[in-house]
Structures are given as C-alpha cells and as structure tokens.
PDB file of C-alpha atoms and ligand atoms in Angstrom:
ATOM      1  CA  LYS A   1       0.000   0.000   0.000  1.00 47.00           C
ATOM      2  CA  GLU A   2       1.351   3.426  -0.956  1.00 48.00           C
ATOM      3  CA  SER A   3       1.813   6.180   1.612  1.00 55.00           C
ATOM      4  CA  PRO A   4      -0.067   9.456   0.980  1.00 54.00           C
ATOM      5  CA  ASP A   5       3.282  11.054   0.176  1.00 59.00           C
ATOM      6  CA  LYS A   6       4.071   8.583  -2.531  1.00 61.00           C
ATOM      7  CA  GLU A   7       0.625   8.963  -3.958  1.00 63.00           C
ATOM      8  CA  GLY A   8       1.109  12.721  -3.950  1.00 67.00           C
ATOM      9  CA  ILE A   9       4.349  12.328  -5.836  1.00 65.00           C
ATOM     10  CA  SER A  10       2.966   9.902  -8.357  1.00 76.00           C
ATOM     11  CA  ARG A  11      -0.033  12.120  -8.949  1.00 74.00           C
ATOM     12  CA  TYR A  12       2.383  14.985  -9.533  1.00 71.00           C
ATOM     13  CA  ASP A  13       4.330  12.781 -11.935  1.00 77.00           C
ATOM     14  CA  GLN A  14       1.127  12.018 -13.760  1.00 76.00           C
ATOM     15  CA  VAL A  15       0.166  15.668 -14.087  1.00 75.00           C
ATOM     16  CA  PHE A  16       3.689  16.498 -15.181  1.00 74.00           C
ATOM     17  CA  ARG A  17       3.724  13.691 -17.747  1.00 77.00           C
ATOM     18  CA  ASN A  18       0.392  14.866 -19.090  1.00 77.00           C
ATOM     19  CA  ALA A  19       1.692  18.411 -19.373  1.00 77.00           C
ATOM     20  CA  VAL A  20       4.793  17.273 -21.240  1.00 82.00           C
ATOM     21  CA  GLU A  21       2.658  15.062 -23.446  1.00 82.00           C
ATOM     22  CA  LEU A  22       0.320  17.969 -24.236  1.00 81.00           C
ATOM     23  CA  LYS A  23       3.277  20.241 -24.931  1.00 84.00           C
ATOM     24  CA  ASN A  24       4.736  17.733 -27.387  1.00 86.00           C
ATOM     25  CA  ARG A  25       1.405  17.205 -29.063  1.00 87.00           C
ATOM     26  CA  ILE A  26       0.774  20.933 -29.384  1.00 88.00           C
ATOM     27  CA  GLU A  27       4.229  21.500 -30.846  1.00 87.00           C
ATOM     28  CA  GLN A  28       3.704  18.705 -33.351  1.00 87.00           C
ATOM     29  CA  HIS A  29       0.510  20.250 -34.599  1.00 88.00           C
ATOM     30  CA  GLU A  30       1.049  24.012 -34.606  1.00 88.00           C
ATOM     31  CA  ASP A  31       2.165  24.494 -38.231  1.00 87.00           C
ATOM     32  CA  GLU A  32      -0.472  22.167 -39.528  1.00 88.00           C
ATOM     33  CA  ALA A  33      -3.066  24.032 -37.458  1.00 89.00           C
ATOM     34  CA  LEU A  34      -2.136  27.305 -39.079  1.00 90.00           C
ATOM     35  CA  ALA A  35      -2.361  25.781 -42.543  1.00 86.00           C
ATOM     36  CA  ASN A  36      -5.715  24.166 -41.757  1.00 88.00           C
ATOM     37  CA  ARG A  37      -7.170  27.372 -40.341  1.00 92.00           C
ATOM     38  CA  GLU A  38      -7.765  25.697 -36.992  1.00 95.00           C
ATOM     39  CA  PHE A  39      -7.017  28.954 -35.180  1.00 97.00           C
ATOM     40  CA  GLN A  40     -10.142  31.022 -35.047  1.00 97.00           C
ATOM     41  CA  LEU A  41     -10.820  34.693 -34.608  1.00 97.00           C
ATOM     42  CA  TYR A  42     -13.278  35.481 -31.841  1.00 98.00           C
ATOM     43  CA  LEU A  43     -14.432  38.996 -31.063  1.00 98.00           C
ATOM     44  CA  GLN A  44     -15.738  40.317 -27.772  1.00 98.00           C
ATOM     45  CA  PRO A  45     -17.558  43.665 -27.663  1.00 98.00           C
ATOM     46  CA  LYS A  46     -16.605  46.590 -25.485  1.00 98.00           C
ATOM     47  CA  ASN A  47     -19.653  48.597 -24.569  1.00 97.00           C
ATOM     48  CA  ARG A  48     -20.258  52.115 -23.382  1.00 97.00           C
ATOM     49  CA  LEU A  49     -21.625  51.914 -19.854  1.00 97.00           C
ATOM     50  CA  ALA A  50     -23.848  54.971 -20.253  1.00 96.00           C
ATOM     51  CA  ASP A  51     -26.065  53.472 -22.957  1.00 95.00           C
ATOM     52  CA  GLY A  52     -24.657  50.062 -23.855  1.00 95.00           C
ATOM     53  CA  ALA A  53     -23.553  51.228 -27.320  1.00 94.00           C
ATOM     54  CA  LEU A  54     -20.818  49.246 -29.024  1.00 95.00           C
ATOM     55  CA  ALA A  55     -17.472  50.945 -28.358  1.00 96.00           C
ATOM     56  CA  GLY A  56     -14.988  48.505 -29.879  1.00 97.00           C
ATOM     57  CA  ALA A  57     -14.003  44.857 -29.923  1.00 98.00           C
ATOM     58  CA  GLU A  58     -11.131  42.714 -28.736  1.00 98.00           C
ATOM     59  CA  ALA A  59      -9.744  39.971 -30.963  1.00 98.00           C
ATOM     60  CA  LEU A  60      -9.165  36.697 -29.089  1.00 98.00           C
ATOM     61  CA  VAL A  61      -7.781  33.476 -30.492  1.00 98.00           C
ATOM     62  CA  ARG A  62      -9.330  30.020 -30.122  1.00 97.00           C
ATOM     63  CA  TRP A  63      -7.803  26.763 -31.271  1.00 95.00           C
ATOM     64  CA  ASN A  64     -10.316  24.312 -32.586  1.00 94.00           C
ATOM     65  CA  SER A  65      -8.134  21.268 -33.184  1.00 92.00           C
ATOM     66  CA  PRO A  66      -9.564  18.016 -34.538  1.00 90.00           C
ATOM     67  CA  LYS A  67      -6.658  16.249 -32.810  1.00 87.00           C
ATOM     68  CA  LEU A  68      -6.442  18.082 -29.489  1.00 89.00           C
ATOM     69  CA  GLY A  69      -9.956  19.425 -28.993  1.00 91.00           C
ATOM     70  CA  PHE A  70     -11.155  22.976 -28.426  1.00 93.00           C
ATOM     71  CA  LEU A  71      -8.361  24.788 -26.589  1.00 92.00           C
ATOM     72  CA  PRO A  72      -8.493  28.106 -24.734  1.00 92.00           C
ATOM     73  CA  PRO A  73      -5.540  30.481 -25.247  1.00 96.00           C
ATOM     74  CA  ASP A  74      -4.137  29.999 -21.755  1.00 94.00           C
ATOM     75  CA  SER A  75      -3.421  26.352 -22.608  1.00 91.00           C
ATOM     76  CA  PHE A  76      -1.164  27.094 -25.575  1.00 94.00           C
ATOM     77  CA  ILE A  77      -0.015  30.734 -25.535  1.00 95.00           C
ATOM     78  CA  PRO A  78       2.607  30.353 -22.785  1.00 93.00           C
ATOM     79  CA  LEU A  79       4.106  27.465 -24.744  1.00 93.00           C
ATOM     80  CA  PHE A  80       4.028  29.399 -28.011  1.00 95.00           C
ATOM     81  CA  GLU A  81       5.796  32.264 -26.267  1.00 95.00           C
ATOM     82  CA  LYS A  82       8.553  29.843 -25.265  1.00 93.00           C
ATOM     83  CA  ASN A  83       9.004  28.202 -28.654  1.00 92.00           C
ATOM     84  CA  GLY A  84       8.509  31.393 -30.677  1.00 94.00           C
ATOM     85  CA  PHE A  85       5.427  30.253 -32.583  1.00 96.00           C
ATOM     86  CA  ILE A  86       3.473  33.122 -31.003  1.00 96.00           C
ATOM     87  CA  VAL A  87       4.966  35.517 -33.559  1.00 96.00           C
ATOM     88  CA  GLN A  88       3.323  33.608 -36.405  1.00 96.00           C
ATOM     89  CA  LEU A  89       0.092  33.286 -34.496  1.00 97.00           C
ATOM     90  CA  ASP A  90      -0.131  36.989 -33.600  1.00 98.00           C
ATOM     91  CA  PHE A  91       0.441  37.943 -37.231  1.00 97.00           C
ATOM     92  CA  TYR A  92      -2.079  35.378 -38.393  1.00 97.00           C
ATOM     93  CA  MET A  93      -4.645  36.983 -36.086  1.00 98.00           C
ATOM     94  CA  LEU A  94      -3.751  40.431 -37.396  1.00 98.00           C
ATOM     95  CA  LYS A  95      -4.355  39.237 -40.943  1.00 97.00           C
ATOM     96  CA  ARG A  96      -7.686  37.722 -39.942  1.00 97.00           C
ATOM     97  CA  VAL A  97      -8.725  41.016 -38.354  1.00 97.00           C
ATOM     98  CA  CYS A  98      -7.682  42.858 -41.517  1.00 96.00           C
ATOM     99  CA  GLN A  99      -9.828  40.487 -43.571  1.00 95.00           C
ATOM    100  CA  THR A 100     -12.918  41.356 -41.547  1.00 93.00           C
ATOM    101  CA  TYR A 101     -12.365  45.073 -42.011  1.00 89.00           C
ATOM    102  CA  PRO A 102     -14.228  47.378 -42.337  1.00 86.00           C
ATOM    103  CA  MET A 103     -16.829  46.816 -39.669  1.00 90.00           C
ATOM    104  CA  THR A 104     -18.978  49.902 -39.731  1.00 90.00           C
ATOM    105  CA  VAL A 105     -20.963  50.672 -36.615  1.00 87.00           C
ATOM    106  CA  PRO A 106     -24.634  51.098 -37.535  1.00 83.00           C
ATOM    107  CA  GLY A 107     -25.933  54.571 -36.843  1.00 84.00           C
ATOM    108  CA  THR A 108     -22.521  56.205 -36.582  1.00 86.00           C
ATOM    109  CA  GLY A 109     -20.996  55.066 -39.872  1.00 87.00           C
ATOM    110  CA  GLU A 110     -17.654  54.837 -38.097  1.00 89.00           C
ATOM    111  CA  ALA A 111     -15.254  51.944 -38.325  1.00 91.00           C
ATOM    112  CA  LEU A 112     -15.139  49.777 -35.234  1.00 95.00           C
ATOM    113  CA  VAL A 113     -11.780  49.862 -33.445  1.00 97.00           C
ATOM    114  CA  VAL A 114     -10.438  46.364 -32.939  1.00 98.00           C
ATOM    115  CA  SER A 115      -7.877  45.737 -30.238  1.00 98.00           C
ATOM    116  CA  MET A 116      -5.361  42.967 -30.579  1.00 98.00           C
ATOM    117  CA  ASN A 117      -3.123  41.169 -28.121  1.00 98.00           C
ATOM    118  CA  PHE A 118       0.531  41.158 -29.084  1.00 97.00           C
ATOM    119  CA  SER A 119       2.904  39.139 -26.975  1.00 95.00           C
ATOM    120  CA  ARG A 120       6.089  40.805 -25.843  1.00 93.00           C
ATOM    121  CA  VAL A 121       7.882  38.089 -27.797  1.00 95.00           C
ATOM    122  CA  THR A 122       6.182  39.326 -30.963  1.00 96.00           C
ATOM    123  CA  ILE A 123       6.784  42.984 -30.189  1.00 96.00           C
ATOM    124  CA  MET A 124      10.475  42.400 -29.523  1.00 94.00           C
ATOM    125  CA  ARG A 125      11.040  40.269 -32.612  1.00 96.00           C
ATOM    126  CA  GLU A 126      13.235  42.026 -35.159  1.00 96.00           C
ATOM    127  CA  GLY A 127      11.206  43.666 -37.887  1.00 97.00           C
ATOM    128  CA  PHE A 128       7.955  43.674 -35.893  1.00 97.00           C
ATOM    129  CA  ILE A 129       6.997  47.262 -36.772  1.00 97.00           C
ATOM    130  CA  GLU A 130       7.813  46.873 -40.477  1.00 98.00           C
ATOM    131  CA  ARG A 131       5.867  43.651 -40.706  1.00 98.00           C
ATOM    132  CA  LEU A 132       2.857  45.068 -38.912  1.00 98.00           C
ATOM    133  CA  LEU A 133       2.857  48.120 -41.180  1.00 98.00           C
ATOM    134  CA  HIS A 134       3.096  45.917 -44.224  1.00 97.00           C
ATOM    135  CA  VAL A 135       0.067  43.835 -43.215  1.00 97.00           C
ATOM    136  CA  VAL A 136      -2.086  46.784 -42.187  1.00 97.00           C
ATOM    137  CA  ASP A 137      -1.131  49.045 -45.088  1.00 97.00           C
ATOM    138  CA  SER A 138      -1.558  46.413 -47.758  1.00 95.00           C
ATOM    139  CA  ALA A 139      -5.070  45.831 -46.435  1.00 95.00           C
ATOM    140  CA  ARG A 140      -5.585  49.634 -46.572  1.00 95.00           C
ATOM    141  CA  ILE A 141      -6.685  49.835 -42.977  1.00 95.00           C
ATOM    142  CA  PRO A 142      -6.395  53.166 -41.189  1.00 95.00           C
ATOM    143  CA  HIS A 143      -3.952  52.828 -38.302  1.00 97.00           C
ATOM    144  CA  GLU A 144      -6.437  54.352 -35.844  1.00 96.00           C
ATOM    145  CA  ALA A 145      -8.696  51.317 -36.338  1.00 96.00           C
ATOM    146  CA  ILE A 146      -6.149  49.011 -34.693  1.00 97.00           C
ATOM    147  CA  GLU A 147      -5.468  49.148 -30.995  1.00 98.00           C
ATOM    148  CA  VAL A 148      -2.427  47.308 -29.672  1.00 97.00           C
ATOM    149  CA  GLU A 149      -2.930  45.774 -26.231  1.00 96.00           C
ATOM    150  CA  VAL A 150       0.174  45.074 -24.193  1.00 93.00           C
ATOM    151  CA  THR A 151       0.244  43.586 -20.738  1.00 90.00           C
ATOM    152  CA  GLU A 152       2.313  45.014 -17.933  1.00 82.00           C
ATOM    153  CA  SER A 153       4.401  41.854 -17.931  1.00 82.00           C
ATOM    154  CA  ALA A 154       5.668  42.825 -21.394  1.00 83.00           C
ATOM    155  CA  PHE A 155       7.917  45.311 -19.648  1.00 81.00           C
ATOM    156  CA  VAL A 156       9.578  42.965 -17.192  1.00 80.00           C
ATOM    157  CA  MET A 157      12.671  42.764 -19.373  1.00 82.00           C
ATOM    158  CA  ASP A 158      14.044  45.479 -21.658  1.00 87.00           C
ATOM    159  CA  GLU A 159      11.556  48.022 -20.437  1.00 87.00           C
ATOM    160  CA  ASP A 160      13.105  50.803 -22.499  1.00 91.00           C
ATOM    161  CA  ALA A 161      13.172  48.741 -25.669  1.00 92.00           C
ATOM    162  CA  VAL A 162       9.457  47.890 -25.337  1.00 92.00           C
ATOM    163  CA  ILE A 163       8.578  51.512 -24.604  1.00 93.00           C
ATOM    164  CA  ASN A 164      10.535  52.498 -27.667  1.00 94.00           C
ATOM    165  CA  LYS A 165       8.519  50.175 -29.923  1.00 95.00           C
ATOM    166  CA  LEU A 166       5.269  51.451 -28.489  1.00 95.00           C
ATOM    167  CA  GLU A 167       6.286  55.051 -29.047  1.00 96.00           C
ATOM    168  CA  THR A 168       6.988  54.243 -32.670  1.00 97.00           C
ATOM    169  CA  LEU A 169       3.565  52.616 -33.073  1.00 97.00           C
ATOM    170  CA  LYS A 170       1.899  55.562 -31.399  1.00 97.00           C
ATOM    171  CA  ALA A 171       3.668  58.018 -33.694  1.00 98.00           C
ATOM    172  CA  MET A 172       2.309  56.030 -36.642  1.00 98.00           C
ATOM    173  CA  GLY A 173      -1.239  56.522 -35.421  1.00 98.00           C
ATOM    174  CA  PHE A 174      -1.989  53.148 -33.839  1.00 98.00           C
ATOM    175  CA  ARG A 175      -3.879  53.201 -30.576  1.00 98.00           C
ATOM    176  CA  LEU A 176      -2.264  51.690 -27.501  1.00 97.00           C
ATOM    177  CA  ALA A 177      -3.846  49.993 -24.522  1.00 96.00           C
ATOM    178  CA  MET A 178      -2.300  48.795 -21.291  1.00 94.00           C
ATOM    179  CA  ASP A 179      -3.889  45.418 -20.591  1.00 94.00           C
ATOM    180  CA  ASP A 180      -4.466  43.684 -17.232  1.00 91.00           C
ATOM    181  CA  PHE A 181      -3.704  46.893 -15.369  1.00 91.00           C
ATOM    182  CA  GLY A 182      -3.109  46.232 -11.695  1.00 85.00           C
ATOM    183  CA  THR A 183      -1.805  42.683 -11.962  1.00 84.00           C
ATOM    184  CA  GLY A 184       1.813  43.344 -12.828  1.00 72.00           C
ATOM    185  CA  TYR A 185       4.754  45.188 -11.443  1.00 64.00           C
ATOM    186  CA  SER A 186       5.299  48.906 -11.082  1.00 60.00           C
ATOM    187  CA  SER A 187       2.114  49.778 -12.959  1.00 71.00           C
ATOM    188  CA  LEU A 188       1.918  53.355 -11.814  1.00 77.00           C
ATOM    189  CA  ASN A 189       5.441  54.114 -12.830  1.00 78.00           C
ATOM    190  CA  LEU A 190       4.813  52.708 -16.290  1.00 83.00           C
ATOM    191  CA  LEU A 191       1.699  54.822 -16.733  1.00 84.00           C
ATOM    192  CA  ARG A 192       3.795  57.892 -16.316  1.00 83.00           C
ATOM    193  CA  LYS A 193       6.136  56.848 -19.115  1.00 85.00           C
ATOM    194  CA  LEU A 194       3.892  55.223 -21.698  1.00 88.00           C
ATOM    195  CA  PRO A 195       2.102  56.964 -24.568  1.00 90.00           C
ATOM    196  CA  ILE A 196      -1.092  54.939 -24.048  1.00 94.00           C
ATOM    197  CA  ASP A 197      -4.678  55.860 -24.928  1.00 96.00           C
ATOM    198  CA  VAL A 198      -6.543  53.181 -23.024  1.00 96.00           C
ATOM    199  CA  LEU A 199      -6.202  51.589 -19.618  1.00 95.00           C
ATOM    200  CA  LYS A 200      -7.778  48.161 -19.254  1.00 96.00           C
ATOM    201  CA  ILE A 201      -8.489  47.506 -15.621  1.00 94.00           C
ATOM    202  CA  ASP A 202      -8.068  43.869 -14.698  1.00 92.00           C
ATOM    203  CA  ARG A 203     -11.128  42.008 -13.502  1.00 91.00           C
ATOM    204  CA  GLY A 204      -9.295  41.303 -10.246  1.00 87.00           C
ATOM    205  CA  PHE A 205     -10.491  44.738  -9.139  1.00 87.00           C
ATOM    206  CA  LEU A 206     -14.042  43.397  -9.189  1.00 87.00           C
ATOM    207  CA  SER A 207     -13.158  40.336  -7.135  1.00 78.00           C
ATOM    208  CA  GLU A 208     -15.891  39.159  -4.824  1.00 71.00           C
ATOM    209  CA  ASN A 209     -13.366  37.912  -2.287  1.00 70.00           C
ATOM    210  CA  THR A 210     -12.517  41.388  -1.107  1.00 71.00           C
ATOM    211  CA  ASP A 211     -14.366  43.895   1.021  1.00 77.00           C
ATOM    212  CA  PRO A 212     -16.778  45.675  -1.387  1.00 77.00           C
ATOM    213  CA  SER A 213     -16.261  49.150   0.067  1.00 83.00           C
ATOM    214  CA  ARG A 214     -12.499  48.799  -0.164  1.00 83.00           C
ATOM    215  CA  SER A 215     -12.715  47.487  -3.741  1.00 83.00           C
ATOM    216  CA  ARG A 216     -14.859  50.440  -4.581  1.00 88.00           C
ATOM    217  CA  SER A 217     -12.357  52.909  -3.163  1.00 90.00           C
ATOM    218  CA  VAL A 218      -9.467  51.342  -5.043  1.00 88.00           C
ATOM    219  CA  LEU A 219     -11.452  51.333  -8.276  1.00 92.00           C
ATOM    220  CA  LYS A 220     -12.476  54.914  -7.779  1.00 94.00           C
ATOM    221  CA  GLY A 221      -8.853  55.909  -7.234  1.00 92.00           C
ATOM    222  CA  VAL A 222      -7.728  54.171 -10.407  1.00 92.00           C
ATOM    223  CA  LEU A 223     -10.573  55.633 -12.470  1.00 94.00           C
ATOM    224  CA  ASP A 224      -9.966  59.173 -11.196  1.00 94.00           C
ATOM    225  CA  MET A 225      -6.257  58.917 -11.874  1.00 92.00           C
ATOM    226  CA  ALA A 226      -6.799  57.528 -15.380  1.00 93.00           C
ATOM    227  CA  GLY A 227      -9.293  60.321 -16.057  1.00 92.00           C
ATOM    228  CA  ASP A 228      -6.750  62.927 -14.938  1.00 92.00           C
ATOM    229  CA  LEU A 229      -4.197  61.385 -17.277  1.00 91.00           C
ATOM    230  CA  GLY A 230      -6.697  61.644 -20.143  1.00 93.00           C
ATOM    231  CA  LEU A 231      -6.955  57.884 -20.597  1.00 95.00           C
ATOM    232  CA  VAL A 232     -10.065  55.969 -21.558  1.00 96.00           C
ATOM    233  CA  THR A 233     -10.690  53.233 -19.011  1.00 97.00           C
ATOM    234  CA  VAL A 234     -12.135  49.871 -19.923  1.00 98.00           C
ATOM    235  CA  CYS A 235     -13.094  47.604 -17.061  1.00 97.00           C
ATOM    236  CA  GLU A 236     -12.609  43.928 -17.905  1.00 97.00           C
ATOM    237  CA  GLY A 237     -14.543  40.882 -16.775  1.00 96.00           C
ATOM    238  CA  VAL A 238     -17.763  42.687 -15.901  1.00 97.00           C
ATOM    239  CA  GLU A 239     -20.208  39.862 -15.297  1.00 96.00           C
ATOM    240  CA  THR A 240     -23.161  41.280 -13.402  1.00 95.00           C
ATOM    241  CA  GLU A 241     -25.550  44.194 -13.686  1.00 95.00           C
ATOM    242  CA  GLU A 242     -24.526  45.257 -10.149  1.00 92.00           C
ATOM    243  CA  GLN A 243     -20.899  45.553 -11.204  1.00 93.00           C
ATOM    244  CA  ALA A 244     -21.908  47.491 -14.313  1.00 95.00           C
ATOM    245  CA  SER A 245     -23.966  49.971 -12.346  1.00 94.00           C
ATOM    246  CA  MET A 246     -21.237  50.494  -9.756  1.00 93.00           C
ATOM    247  CA  LEU A 247     -18.762  51.224 -12.562  1.00 95.00           C
ATOM    248  CA  ARG A 248     -21.237  53.551 -14.223  1.00 96.00           C
ATOM    249  CA  GLU A 249     -21.583  55.426 -10.954  1.00 95.00           C
ATOM    250  CA  LEU A 250     -17.822  55.669 -10.562  1.00 95.00           C
ATOM    251  CA  GLY A 251     -17.556  57.167 -14.029  1.00 95.00           C
ATOM    252  CA  CYS A 252     -15.967  54.281 -15.911  1.00 97.00           C
ATOM    253  CA  PRO A 253     -16.847  54.914 -19.575  1.00 97.00           C
ATOM    254  CA  VAL A 254     -16.428  51.446 -21.108  1.00 98.00           C
ATOM    255  CA  ALA A 255     -16.782  47.829 -19.996  1.00 98.00           C
ATOM    256  CA  GLN A 256     -16.054  44.427 -21.455  1.00 98.00           C
ATOM    257  CA  GLY A 257     -17.473  41.237 -20.041  1.00 98.00           C
ATOM    258  CA  TYR A 258     -20.091  38.533 -19.990  1.00 98.00           C
ATOM    259  CA  VAL A 259     -22.751  41.011 -18.827  1.00 97.00           C
ATOM    260  CA  PHE A 260     -22.700  42.298 -22.420  1.00 97.00           C
ATOM    261  CA  SER A 261     -21.407  39.268 -24.289  1.00 98.00           C
ATOM    262  CA  LYS A 262     -18.913  36.440 -24.300  1.00 98.00           C
ATOM    263  CA  PRO A 263     -16.328  36.457 -27.074  1.00 98.00           C
ATOM    264  CA  LEU A 264     -18.124  35.304 -30.246  1.00 98.00           C
ATOM    265  CA  PRO A 265     -16.883  33.722 -33.474  1.00 97.00           C
ATOM    266  CA  GLU A 266     -16.171  36.606 -35.851  1.00 97.00           C
ATOM    267  CA  GLY A 267     -19.142  35.850 -38.135  1.00 96.00           C
ATOM    268  CA  GLU A 268     -21.566  35.599 -35.251  1.00 97.00           C
ATOM    269  CA  PHE A 269     -20.243  38.852 -33.806  1.00 97.00           C
ATOM    270  CA  ARG A 270     -20.889  40.690 -37.067  1.00 96.00           C
ATOM    271  CA  THR A 271     -24.393  39.308 -37.391  1.00 96.00           C
ATOM    272  CA  ARG A 272     -25.256  40.144 -33.796  1.00 96.00           C
ATOM    273  CA  TYR A 273     -24.145  43.775 -34.107  1.00 93.00           C
ATOM    274  CA  GLY A 274     -25.152  44.332 -37.727  1.00 91.00           C
ATOM    275  CA  LEU A 275     -21.577  44.987 -38.855  1.00 92.00           C
TER     276      LEU A 275
HETATM  277  P1  LIG B 301      -6.929  39.088 -21.971  1.00 54.03           P
HETATM  278  O1  LIG B 301      -6.246  39.869 -23.040  1.00 54.03           O
HETATM  279  O2  LIG B 301      -6.947  39.677 -20.613  1.00 54.03           O
HETATM  280  O3  LIG B 301      -8.397  38.817 -22.521  1.00 54.03           O
HETATM  281  C1  LIG B 301      -9.558  38.864 -21.715  1.00 54.03           C
HETATM  282  C2  LIG B 301      -9.923  37.485 -21.248  1.00 54.03           C
HETATM  283  O4  LIG B 301     -11.015  37.582 -20.334  1.00 54.03           O
HETATM  284  C3  LIG B 301     -10.400  36.570 -22.373  1.00 54.03           C
HETATM  285  O5  LIG B 301      -9.953  35.265 -22.065  1.00 54.03           O
HETATM  286  C4  LIG B 301     -11.911  36.678 -22.264  1.00 54.03           C
HETATM  287  O6  LIG B 301     -12.597  35.561 -22.815  1.00 54.03           O
HETATM  288  C5  LIG B 301     -12.070  36.734 -20.772  1.00 54.03           C
HETATM  289  N1  LIG B 301     -13.334  37.362 -20.350  1.00 54.03           N
HETATM  290  C6  LIG B 301     -14.059  38.290 -21.010  1.00 54.03           C
HETATM  291  N2  LIG B 301     -15.142  38.663 -20.296  1.00 54.03           N
HETATM  292  C7  LIG B 301     -15.107  37.965 -19.148  1.00 54.03           C
HETATM  293  C8  LIG B 301     -15.964  37.913 -17.983  1.00 54.03           C
HETATM  294  O7  LIG B 301     -16.981  38.610 -17.857  1.00 54.03           O
HETATM  295  N3  LIG B 301     -15.589  37.052 -16.988  1.00 54.03           N
HETATM  296  C9  LIG B 301     -14.480  36.273 -17.087  1.00 54.03           C
HETATM  297  N4  LIG B 301     -14.202  35.453 -16.079  1.00 54.03           N
HETATM  298  N5  LIG B 301     -13.642  36.302 -18.155  1.00 54.03           N
HETATM  299  C10 LIG B 301     -13.956  37.143 -19.171  1.00 54.03           C
HETATM  300  P2  LIG B 301      -9.384  34.293 -23.183  1.00 54.03           P
HETATM  301  O8  LIG B 301     -10.080  34.551 -24.487  1.00 54.03           O
HETATM  302  O9  LIG B 301      -9.388  32.926 -22.630  1.00 54.03           O
HETATM  303  O10 LIG B 301      -7.886  34.785 -23.369  1.00 54.03           O
HETATM  304  C11 LIG B 301      -6.941  34.648 -22.342  1.00 54.03           C
HETATM  305  C12 LIG B 301      -5.698  35.447 -22.628  1.00 54.03           C
HETATM  306  O11 LIG B 301      -4.988  34.904 -23.749  1.00 54.03           O
HETATM  307  C13 LIG B 301      -5.994  36.890 -23.023  1.00 54.03           C
HETATM  308  O12 LIG B 301      -6.251  37.629 -21.856  1.00 54.03           O
HETATM  309  C14 LIG B 301      -4.714  37.260 -23.738  1.00 54.03           C
HETATM  310  O13 LIG B 301      -3.721  37.628 -22.801  1.00 54.03           O
HETATM  311  C15 LIG B 301      -4.315  35.964 -24.376  1.00 54.03           C
HETATM  312  N6  LIG B 301      -4.673  35.982 -25.825  1.00 54.03           N
HETATM  313  C16 LIG B 301      -5.867  35.725 -26.416  1.00 54.03           C
HETATM  314  N7  LIG B 301      -5.783  35.825 -27.762  1.00 54.03           N
HETATM  315  C17 LIG B 301      -4.492  36.147 -28.032  1.00 54.03           C
HETATM  316  C18 LIG B 301      -3.745  36.383 -29.258  1.00 54.03           C
HETATM  317  O14 LIG B 301      -4.271  36.330 -30.400  1.00 54.03           O
HETATM  318  N8  LIG B 301      -2.427  36.687 -29.110  1.00 54.03           N
HETATM  319  C19 LIG B 301      -1.813  36.775 -27.896  1.00 54.03           C
HETATM  320  N9  LIG B 301      -0.515  37.073 -27.854  1.00 54.03           N
HETATM  321  N10 LIG B 301      -2.473  36.569 -26.742  1.00 54.03           N
HETATM  322  C20 LIG B 301      -3.794  36.257 -26.815  1.00 54.03           C
HETATM  323 CA1  LIG B 302      -6.269  41.788 -23.926  1.00 54.03          CA
HETATM  324 CA1  LIG B 303      -6.931  41.758 -19.939  1.00 54.03          CA
HETATM  325 CA1  LIG B 304      -5.042  38.391 -19.163  1.00 54.03          CA
END
C-alpha cells in the first residue's frame, strides 16, 4: 500500500507527464493548425456603460483542433511564447482582423476599433513594426482602427526597448492599450512613461473575495487617476448588472465582459451587431 506522500508524488508525476505530453502534441501540430485554419478569430464587444452602445471589440484566439480538442488560449499561448510560434500566431490573427475590415458601426458610420493582443515576444522580434505596417497598409486599414494591447508583464525585461517600440507605433497613429492593469509590477510608474490611450483595468479589481467598500475605493482611485491622465478606461470581466452599475456610478466609460457578451466567433459577432 502506498503512503499518501508517494501517492502525492505519483499524482504529480502524472500531471507532469500529461503536461509534457500535451506540450509535445501541441508542438507537433502548430504548423499544420495554421495551414488548416484551426485557429479562429473570436471577437468580444466593449460597450459604453452609459447606454450600452458598441465601443470597440477585442480579438481573441481560439484553437479548434480536430486532434487536441477545443483549446483556450491559456493552454497554448505560454508554450508558443517559449518556442517562438506566437509571432506567427499573432500575425495570423492580425491578418484575420484585416480580412474582416471594415466593420462599420450602424448609426454612426464609423469603423469599429479592434484591439489585438501582441505578446512581448512578438513585439520584440526584429522587424515587428515593419511587418505590422506591411500587413495593415496592404489591407488599406487606417492605423487608428487598430489598438495594440500590451500587458504590464511585457515590460519585465528590456523596459526601455518595449517603450521604444510602443512610441513608434503611437507616432504612426496606432492606438495603444495597457492590458491587465493592476496585476503586474510597477504599474503606476509605467503609466507615467507610456504613450497609451486606453487603460484596461483587470477584472481582479471586481473580485468578490474582497471587502466591497475597499474594492470600490481602489477602483475609484484608479478611475480618477486615469481620467486625470486623459486615458479611456475599460473595465474587464464585468459579469453582473450590479458591477456594471457600480462602474457607471464611478464614471468608468467602457466595460467588457459577460454582462454584455462572451467572445463570439467573428461571423456571429458581425451578425449580432449588424456589422
Ligand atoms: P486578456 O487579453 O486579458 O483577454 C480577456 C480574457 O477575459 C479573455 O480570455 C476573455 O474571454 C475573458 N473574459 C471576457 N469577459 C469575461 C468575464 O466577464 N468574466 C471572465 N471570467 N472572463 C472574461 P481568453 O479569451 O481565454 O484569453 C486569455 C488570454 O490569452 C488573453 O487575456 C490574452 O492575454 C491571451 N490571448 C488571447 N488571444 C491572443 C492572441 O491572439 N495573441 C496573444 N498574444 N495573446 C492572446
Ligand atoms: Ca487583452
Ligand atoms: Ca486583460
Ligand atoms: Ca489576461
């Protein structure tokens, strides 16, 4: 009979073996997946809190693999960042977004701004800016229609180099968003230095595990500061009507979350919003 310790270890071994197995399987299939169009473009709306109007969309990848099943990004993106495949994937997603353009918002006649996640690995890859320009310009898409989302963790190494790339993008007219604000390191210091337009407040700020009045104060502080800096704030992961109305009260202009819609396959998104 095995001791609990041994069982613990063998269970760990099992989990580890499964993880290695999955990693190997994913790596075996990534190129094929790209060729077979197994990576799919999903779009999630961002909505104005005042009236619910569509304010933009975020592009999110899904991997629908006949061999591995339907995989969420968290199960393959960290691996792709390690093996470098993320660069191809991020550019594939950019091309897919370009193919869906223009999406004209009914009533306003304006093009919907689509925000895209670019890994720091992609941003730091040599020729990133040139390649991005090439894709966007050959599709004749105005730079203002693309918003580049970067997470705070992108700055952990080579902070100055990353800032430099973002300044170049900004000067070219692309919009910039700081993603997952409040989860990383030295956020406030970065805000001072970065030429960003949008601050995406992580859904951790809405956590139900914390004292509601304290959460509210922290949120209010962040929203006031962002407002003073002239940034548009988008609160992420808004799931309930109560959260939406609190944010509305605190003056947050835009929200993204299940309370409005889950991320939808690109075609479904367009149908739903008449784009
Ligand atoms: P993210 O950029 O923070 O994206 C928001 C995540 O929150 C998405 O997870 C979205 O489905 C989820 N979400 C939206 N509303 C709600 C809500 O009300 N409640 C909850 N609990 N979650 C909500 P998803 O799609 O699984 O993506 C996970 C992460 O993977 C993204 O986090 C982003 O960092 C990364 N990612 C996704 N697509 C790409 C891509 O094409 N390239 C790169 N480099 N990263 C990507
Ligand atoms: Ca994002
Ligand atoms: Ca986020
Ligand atoms: Ca995230």
